[in-house]
Coordinates of C-alpha atoms in Angstrom, one line a residue:
Chain V
M289 CA 73.4 42.9 106.9
D290 CA 73.1 44.3 110.5
K291 CA 75.3 42.7 113.2
L292 CA 73.8 39.4 114.4
I293 CA 73.9 38.2 118.0
L294 CA 72.2 34.9 118.9
H295 CA 70.9 34.8 122.5
E296 CA 70.8 31.1 123.3
D297 CA 71.2 28.1 125.5
P298 CA 73.6 25.7 123.8
V299 CA 71.6 22.7 124.9
S300 CA 68.4 23.9 123.2
G301 CA 67.4 22.3 119.9
N302 CA 65.5 25.5 119.0
C303 CA 68.8 27.5 119.4
Y304 CA 70.7 24.8 117.4
K305 CA 68.4 25.3 114.4
I306 CA 69.6 28.9 114.0
R307 CA 73.3 28.0 114.5
L308 CA 73.0 25.2 111.9
T309 CA 71.3 27.6 109.4
A310 CA 74.0 30.2 109.9
A311 CA 76.8 27.6 109.6
L312 CA 75.4 26.1 106.4
L313 CA 75.1 29.6 104.9
G314 CA 78.5 30.8 106.2
I315 CA 76.9 33.6 108.1
R316 CA 78.8 35.1 111.1
M317 CA 77.0 35.5 114.3
E318 CA 78.0 36.4 117.8
R319 CA 76.6 34.1 120.5
V320 CA 75.6 35.0 124.1
E321 CA 74.9 32.0 126.2
Y322 CA 72.3 31.6 129.0
D323 CA 71.5 28.6 131.2
I324 CA 67.7 28.1 131.2
M325 CA 67.8 25.7 134.1
K326 CA 69.5 28.4 136.2
G327 CA 66.9 31.0 135.3
E328 CA 69.3 33.2 133.4
T329 CA 66.6 34.1 130.9
R330 CA 64.4 35.3 133.7
T331 CA 66.6 38.1 135.1
P332 CA 65.3 41.7 135.0
E333 CA 68.0 42.6 132.5
F334 CA 67.0 39.8 130.1
L335 CA 63.3 40.6 130.4
A336 CA 63.9 44.3 129.9
H337 CA 66.3 44.1 127.0
I338 CA 66.1 40.7 125.2
N339 CA 62.7 39.2 125.5
P340 CA 59.9 40.3 127.9
V341 CA 58.6 36.7 128.1
G342 CA 62.0 35.2 129.1
R343 CA 62.3 32.8 126.2
I344 CA 65.2 31.9 124.0
P345 CA 66.4 31.7 121.3
V346 CA 66.3 35.4 120.3
L347 CA 68.2 36.6 117.2
Q348 CA 69.4 40.1 117.7
V349 CA 69.6 42.0 114.4
G350 CA 71.3 45.3 115.1
Q351 CA 69.0 46.8 117.7
R352 CA 66.0 44.7 116.9
F353 CA 65.1 41.4 118.5
L354 CA 63.5 38.3 116.8
P355 CA 62.1 35.5 119.0
E356 CA 60.9 32.1 117.6
S357 CA 63.5 29.8 116.2
N358 CA 61.9 29.1 112.9
A359 CA 61.4 32.9 112.2
A360 CA 65.1 33.5 112.9
C361 CA 66.0 30.7 110.4
C362 CA 63.7 32.4 107.8
Y363 CA 65.5 35.7 108.4
L364 CA 68.9 34.2 107.9
G365 CA 67.8 32.0 105.0
E366 CA 65.8 34.4 102.9
G367 CA 67.0 34.3 99.3
S368 CA 69.5 31.6 99.9
A369 CA 69.8 28.0 98.5
L370 CA 68.0 26.8 101.7
V371 CA 64.7 28.4 100.5
P372 CA 63.0 27.0 97.4
G373 CA 62.9 29.2 94.4
D374 CA 59.2 28.8 93.6
R375 CA 56.1 30.2 95.4
F376 CA 54.5 26.8 96.2
G377 CA 57.9 25.4 97.4
R378 CA 58.4 28.3 99.8
A379 CA 54.9 27.8 101.3
D380 CA 55.5 24.1 101.5
M381 CA 58.7 24.7 103.4
L382 CA 56.7 26.8 105.9
R383 CA 54.1 24.1 106.0
W384 CA 56.7 21.7 107.4
M385 CA 58.1 24.4 109.8
F386 CA 54.6 25.0 111.2
F387 CA 54.2 21.2 111.4
E388 CA 57.4 21.1 113.4
Q389 CA 56.2 23.7 115.9
Y390 CA 52.7 22.3 116.3
H391 CA 52.9 18.6 116.0
H392 CA 56.6 17.7 116.6
E393 CA 58.3 20.0 119.0
P394 CA 55.6 20.0 121.8
N395 CA 55.8 16.3 121.8
V396 CA 59.2 15.0 120.7
A397 CA 61.1 17.9 122.3
T398 CA 59.0 18.3 125.4
V399 CA 59.2 14.6 126.4
R400 CA 63.0 14.7 125.9
Y401 CA 63.2 17.9 128.0
W402 CA 61.1 16.5 130.8
L403 CA 63.0 13.3 131.0
T404 CA 66.6 14.5 130.5
M405 CA 66.6 18.1 131.8
V406 CA 63.9 18.3 134.4
G407 CA 64.1 14.7 135.5
T408 CA 61.2 12.3 136.2
D409 CA 61.2 12.9 139.9
A410 CA 60.8 16.7 139.5
L411 CA 57.8 16.4 137.1
S412 CA 54.3 17.4 138.3
E413 CA 51.6 14.8 138.4
L414 CA 49.9 16.5 135.4
Q415 CA 53.1 16.5 133.4
R416 CA 53.6 12.8 134.2
S417 CA 50.0 12.1 133.1
M418 CA 50.6 13.9 129.8
I419 CA 53.6 11.8 128.8
P420 CA 51.7 8.9 127.2
G421 CA 49.7 11.3 125.0
K422 CA 52.7 13.3 124.0
R423 CA 54.6 10.1 123.2
L424 CA 51.8 8.9 120.9
A425 CA 51.6 12.3 119.2
G426 CA 55.4 12.4 118.9
E427 CA 55.4 9.0 117.3
A428 CA 52.6 10.1 114.9
A429 CA 54.8 13.1 113.9
L430 CA 57.8 10.9 113.3
Q431 CA 55.6 8.5 111.3
Q432 CA 54.4 11.3 109.1
M433 CA 58.1 12.3 108.5
E434 CA 58.8 8.6 107.7
D435 CA 56.0 8.4 105.2
H436 CA 57.2 11.5 103.4
L437 CA 60.8 10.5 103.5
S438 CA 60.0 7.0 102.1
L439 CA 59.2 8.9 98.8
H440 CA 61.5 11.9 99.0
D441 CA 65.1 12.7 100.0
W442 CA 64.2 16.1 101.4
F443 CA 61.0 17.7 102.8
V444 CA 60.6 20.1 99.9
G445 CA 61.9 19.7 96.4
D446 CA 65.3 18.2 95.6
A447 CA 67.5 19.8 98.1
A448 CA 67.9 20.6 101.8
S449 CA 65.8 23.6 103.0
L450 CA 65.0 25.3 106.3
A451 CA 62.3 22.7 106.7
D452 CA 65.0 20.0 107.0
I453 CA 67.0 22.1 109.5
A454 CA 63.9 22.8 111.7
L455 CA 62.9 19.1 111.8
F456 CA 66.5 17.8 112.2
A457 CA 67.1 19.7 115.5
Y458 CA 64.9 17.6 117.8
T459 CA 64.5 14.5 115.5
H460 CA 68.1 13.4 115.6
V461 CA 68.1 13.5 119.5
A462 CA 64.6 12.0 119.8
G463 CA 66.1 8.8 121.2
E464 CA 67.0 10.8 124.4
G465 CA 63.3 11.2 125.0
G466 CA 62.7 7.5 124.6
F467 CA 61.6 7.6 121.0
D468 CA 62.9 4.6 119.0
L469 CA 64.3 6.0 115.8
G470 CA 65.0 2.4 114.6
L471 CA 61.3 2.3 113.8
Y472 CA 61.8 5.0 111.1
P473 CA 64.5 3.9 108.8
H474 CA 63.9 6.6 106.2
V475 CA 64.2 9.2 108.9
G476 CA 67.5 7.6 109.8
A477 CA 68.7 7.9 106.2
W478 CA 67.6 11.5 106.0
I479 CA 69.4 12.3 109.3
A480 CA 72.6 10.9 107.7
R481 CA 72.0 13.1 104.6
V482 CA 71.6 16.2 106.8
R483 CA 74.8 15.4 108.7
A484 CA 76.6 15.1 105.3
L485 CA 75.7 18.6 104.2
P486 CA 78.8 20.8 103.5
K487 CA 79.6 23.0 106.5
F488 CA 77.3 21.0 108.8
V489 CA 77.9 21.6 112.5
P490 CA 76.7 19.2 115.3
M491 CA 74.4 20.3 118.1
R492 CA 77.1 20.0 120.8
D493 CA 80.2 21.8 119.6
Chain K
M102 CA 47.9 31.3 89.4
D103 CA 46.7 27.7 89.6
K104 CA 43.1 27.0 90.4
L105 CA 42.6 27.2 94.2
I106 CA 40.3 25.0 96.3
L107 CA 40.0 25.3 100.0
H108 CA 39.2 22.0 101.7
E109 CA 37.7 23.2 105.0
D110 CA 35.2 23.0 107.9
P111 CA 33.5 26.4 108.1
V112 CA 33.5 26.4 111.9
S113 CA 37.3 26.1 112.1
G114 CA 39.3 29.2 112.9
N115 CA 42.3 27.8 111.1
C116 CA 40.2 27.6 107.9
Y117 CA 38.8 31.1 108.4
K118 CA 42.4 32.5 108.4
I119 CA 42.7 31.4 104.8
R120 CA 39.3 32.6 103.7
L121 CA 40.0 36.0 105.4
T122 CA 43.4 36.3 103.6
A123 CA 41.8 35.5 100.3
A124 CA 38.9 37.9 100.8
L125 CA 41.2 40.8 101.8
L126 CA 43.3 40.2 98.7
G127 CA 40.4 39.6 96.4
I128 CA 41.6 36.1 95.5
R129 CA 38.9 33.7 94.2
M130 CA 38.9 30.3 95.7
E131 CA 36.5 27.3 95.5
R132 CA 35.5 25.8 98.8
V133 CA 34.7 22.2 99.7
E134 CA 33.2 21.7 103.1
Y135 CA 33.7 18.8 105.5
D136 CA 32.2 18.3 109.0
I137 CA 35.1 17.4 111.3
M138 CA 32.7 16.2 114.0
K139 CA 31.1 13.7 111.6
G140 CA 34.5 12.3 110.6
E141 CA 34.3 13.6 107.1
T142 CA 38.1 14.3 107.0
R143 CA 38.7 10.6 108.0
T144 CA 37.1 8.9 105.0
P145 CA 39.3 6.7 102.8
E146 CA 38.8 9.2 99.9
F147 CA 39.9 12.2 102.0
L148 CA 43.0 10.3 103.4
A149 CA 44.0 9.1 99.9
H150 CA 43.5 12.3 98.0
I151 CA 43.5 15.4 100.2
N152 CA 45.6 14.8 103.4
P153 CA 46.8 11.4 104.7
V154 CA 46.6 12.6 108.3
G155 CA 43.0 13.6 108.0
R156 CA 43.4 17.3 108.9
I157 CA 42.0 20.5 107.5
P158 CA 42.4 23.1 106.2
V159 CA 44.2 22.0 103.1
L160 CA 44.7 24.5 100.3
Q161 CA 44.7 22.8 96.9
V162 CA 46.8 24.6 94.3
G163 CA 46.2 22.9 91.0
Q164 CA 47.0 19.3 91.7
R165 CA 49.2 20.1 94.8
F166 CA 48.0 20.1 98.4
L167 CA 49.2 22.4 101.1
P168 CA 48.2 21.7 104.8
E169 CA 48.8 24.1 107.7
S170 CA 46.7 27.2 107.8
N171 CA 49.5 29.7 108.2
A172 CA 51.4 28.2 105.3
A173 CA 48.4 28.6 103.1
C174 CA 48.1 32.2 104.2
C175 CA 51.7 32.7 103.2
Y176 CA 51.1 31.1 99.8
L177 CA 48.2 33.4 99.1
G178 CA 49.8 36.5 100.6
E179 CA 53.3 36.4 99.1
G180 CA 54.2 39.7 97.5
S181 CA 51.0 41.4 98.6
A182 CA 50.3 44.3 100.9
L183 CA 49.7 41.8 103.7
V184 CA 53.4 40.9 103.8
P185 CA 56.0 43.5 104.9
G186 CA 58.3 44.9 102.3
D187 CA 61.5 44.5 104.3
R188 CA 63.4 41.4 105.4
F189 CA 63.2 41.9 109.1
G190 CA 59.5 42.7 108.9
R191 CA 58.8 39.5 106.9
A192 CA 60.6 37.4 109.6
D193 CA 58.8 39.3 112.3
M194 CA 55.5 38.5 110.7
L195 CA 56.5 34.8 110.7
R196 CA 57.6 35.2 114.3
W197 CA 54.0 36.1 115.3
M198 CA 52.6 33.3 113.2
F199 CA 54.8 30.7 114.9
F200 CA 53.8 32.3 118.2
E201 CA 50.2 31.8 117.2
Q202 CA 50.7 28.1 116.4
Y203 CA 52.8 27.3 119.5
H204 CA 51.5 29.6 122.3
H205 CA 48.1 30.7 121.3
E206 CA 46.2 28.1 119.2
P207 CA 46.9 25.0 121.4
N208 CA 45.5 26.9 124.4
V209 CA 43.0 29.6 123.3
A210 CA 41.6 27.5 120.4
T211 CA 41.8 24.1 122.1
V212 CA 39.9 25.2 125.2
R213 CA 37.2 26.7 123.0
Y214 CA 37.0 23.6 120.9
W215 CA 36.8 21.3 124.0
L216 CA 34.1 23.4 125.7
T217 CA 31.9 24.4 122.7
M218 CA 32.4 21.5 120.1
V219 CA 33.3 18.4 122.2
G220 CA 31.4 19.4 125.3
T221 CA 32.5 19.2 128.9
D222 CA 30.7 15.8 129.5
A223 CA 32.5 14.2 126.5
L224 CA 36.1 15.2 127.6
S225 CA 38.5 12.7 129.0
E226 CA 39.8 13.0 132.5
L227 CA 43.2 14.0 131.1
Q228 CA 41.7 16.7 128.9
R229 CA 39.7 18.1 131.9
S230 CA 42.9 18.1 134.0
M231 CA 44.7 20.0 131.2
I232 CA 42.2 22.9 131.0
P233 CA 43.6 25.0 133.9
G234 CA 47.1 24.9 132.4
K235 CA 45.8 25.7 129.0
R236 CA 43.7 28.5 130.3
L237 CA 46.8 30.1 132.1
A238 CA 48.9 29.6 128.9
G239 CA 46.1 31.1 126.8
E240 CA 45.9 34.1 129.1
A241 CA 49.6 34.6 128.9
A242 CA 49.4 34.6 125.1
L243 CA 46.6 37.1 125.2
Q244 CA 48.6 39.3 127.6
Q245 CA 51.6 39.1 125.3
M246 CA 49.4 40.4 122.5
E247 CA 48.0 43.1 124.8
D248 CA 51.4 44.3 125.8
H249 CA 52.4 44.5 122.1
L250 CA 49.2 46.2 121.0
S251 CA 49.5 48.8 123.8
L252 CA 52.4 50.2 121.9
H253 CA 51.5 49.3 118.3
D254 CA 48.4 49.3 116.1
W255 CA 49.4 46.1 114.2
F256 CA 51.7 43.2 115.0
V257 CA 54.3 44.2 112.4
G258 CA 55.0 47.7 111.0
D259 CA 52.2 50.2 110.3
A260 CA 49.7 48.0 108.5
A261 CA 47.8 44.7 108.8
S262 CA 49.8 41.7 107.8
L263 CA 49.2 37.9 107.8
A264 CA 50.3 38.0 111.4
D265 CA 47.2 40.0 112.3
I266 CA 45.0 37.6 110.3
A267 CA 46.5 34.5 111.9
L268 CA 46.0 35.9 115.4
F269 CA 42.6 37.4 114.8
A270 CA 41.0 34.0 113.9
Y271 CA 40.9 32.5 117.4
T272 CA 41.3 35.7 119.4
H273 CA 38.0 37.3 118.4
V274 CA 36.1 34.2 119.5
A275 CA 38.2 33.5 122.6
G276 CA 35.2 34.5 124.8
E277 CA 33.5 31.3 123.7
G278 CA 36.3 29.4 125.4
G279 CA 35.8 31.3 128.6
F280 CA 38.6 33.8 128.1
D281 CA 37.6 37.3 129.3
L282 CA 38.5 39.7 126.4
G283 CA 37.5 42.6 128.6
L284 CA 40.8 42.2 130.4
Y285 CA 42.7 43.1 127.2
P286 CA 41.4 46.5 126.0
H287 CA 44.1 47.0 123.4
V288 CA 43.3 43.6 121.9
G289 CA 39.7 44.7 121.8
A290 CA 40.6 47.9 119.9
W291 CA 42.8 45.8 117.5
I292 CA 39.9 43.4 116.9
A293 CA 37.8 46.4 115.8
R294 CA 40.6 47.6 113.5
V295 CA 40.8 44.2 111.8
R296 CA 37.0 44.1 111.4
A297 CA 37.2 47.6 109.7
L298 CA 39.7 46.4 107.0
P299 CA 38.3 46.8 103.5
K300 CA 36.8 43.5 102.2
F301 CA 36.8 42.0 105.7
V302 CA 34.6 38.9 105.9
P303 CA 33.3 37.5 109.2
M304 CA 34.0 33.9 110.4
R305 CA 30.4 32.8 109.9
D306 CA 29.1 33.9 106.6

């Protein structure tokens, strides 16, 4: 495998997904850290060499660059025990990863980001007006997870997959965005199962 | 392969992605049509049997159900010429498909949906206030596509992949949402390349 370098901000849940995947699989990866809030992913050097749209995480594979956290997890996980062995299972894993990016992250993660990183006072009027809708949509995403986990231990099949990693990242810290995880007991039990996986690493290390 | 049934609304670009993938690969698929605007995906029968959250498309594979358009495309496309043969290429294809769901669809497709299907008069005040931001974000996504396509014929490697199909669906009708495709000439040339693919089918058939 080519040399791997993760370009990341350690406080980002999207970056954590990749670190957790690598840790569970025992994959070595260098890390280069940037502070988003200080604009360190918007420097001319970053835009020219790492990602022209100034976003992290970016997984560097040799001299190639892969943005999008869930795509980086798929790169690391391909052919491993974190990817189901059957065709439907692989697609179902991606189903939950697309769900995460479309229904979960823009609501659960964005509200947390606005409240804890940006701060209520610094939000625009439009952002403030969007919070109630994002909270409802985030709660709907958590409820959909709860409904699934009331019947299954994992999102796909009988073992942890990349879908669990992708969804764990922002779910286990959803309380920081004001979401009440106590309303979703099966999600809570699943969070404990993920934490108990061999080689698990926490978000803040 | 198990029997395939696509549960869809023919006017949805997300449903079209799956039909286009199947057509290009010569895969036979039954189709069951629902009218979203008439609430036909919110009936007790649909919620009980097809998708408990009332969303389409859903690809039915035998007795199993797969929501999320891009996951369905991955199911159909696995191992075909529409998926790159190398590990980085496969992850890079997913990278553009996650980009589509996170940066493109919620902006380019949602503005089109609000303006053409819901109608300006029926939008809430919050939706109306969100249009300028979604238009800017949609233009940024189209510009990112333009920048890539100014250097490459396809999103990944030297041939069409599922990434091109996923991005084509809402890009080629972006004008209906008020986006000016004339500003993105390389996107226009790529749209023509997709349309010229053998076995291509249009969105409205």
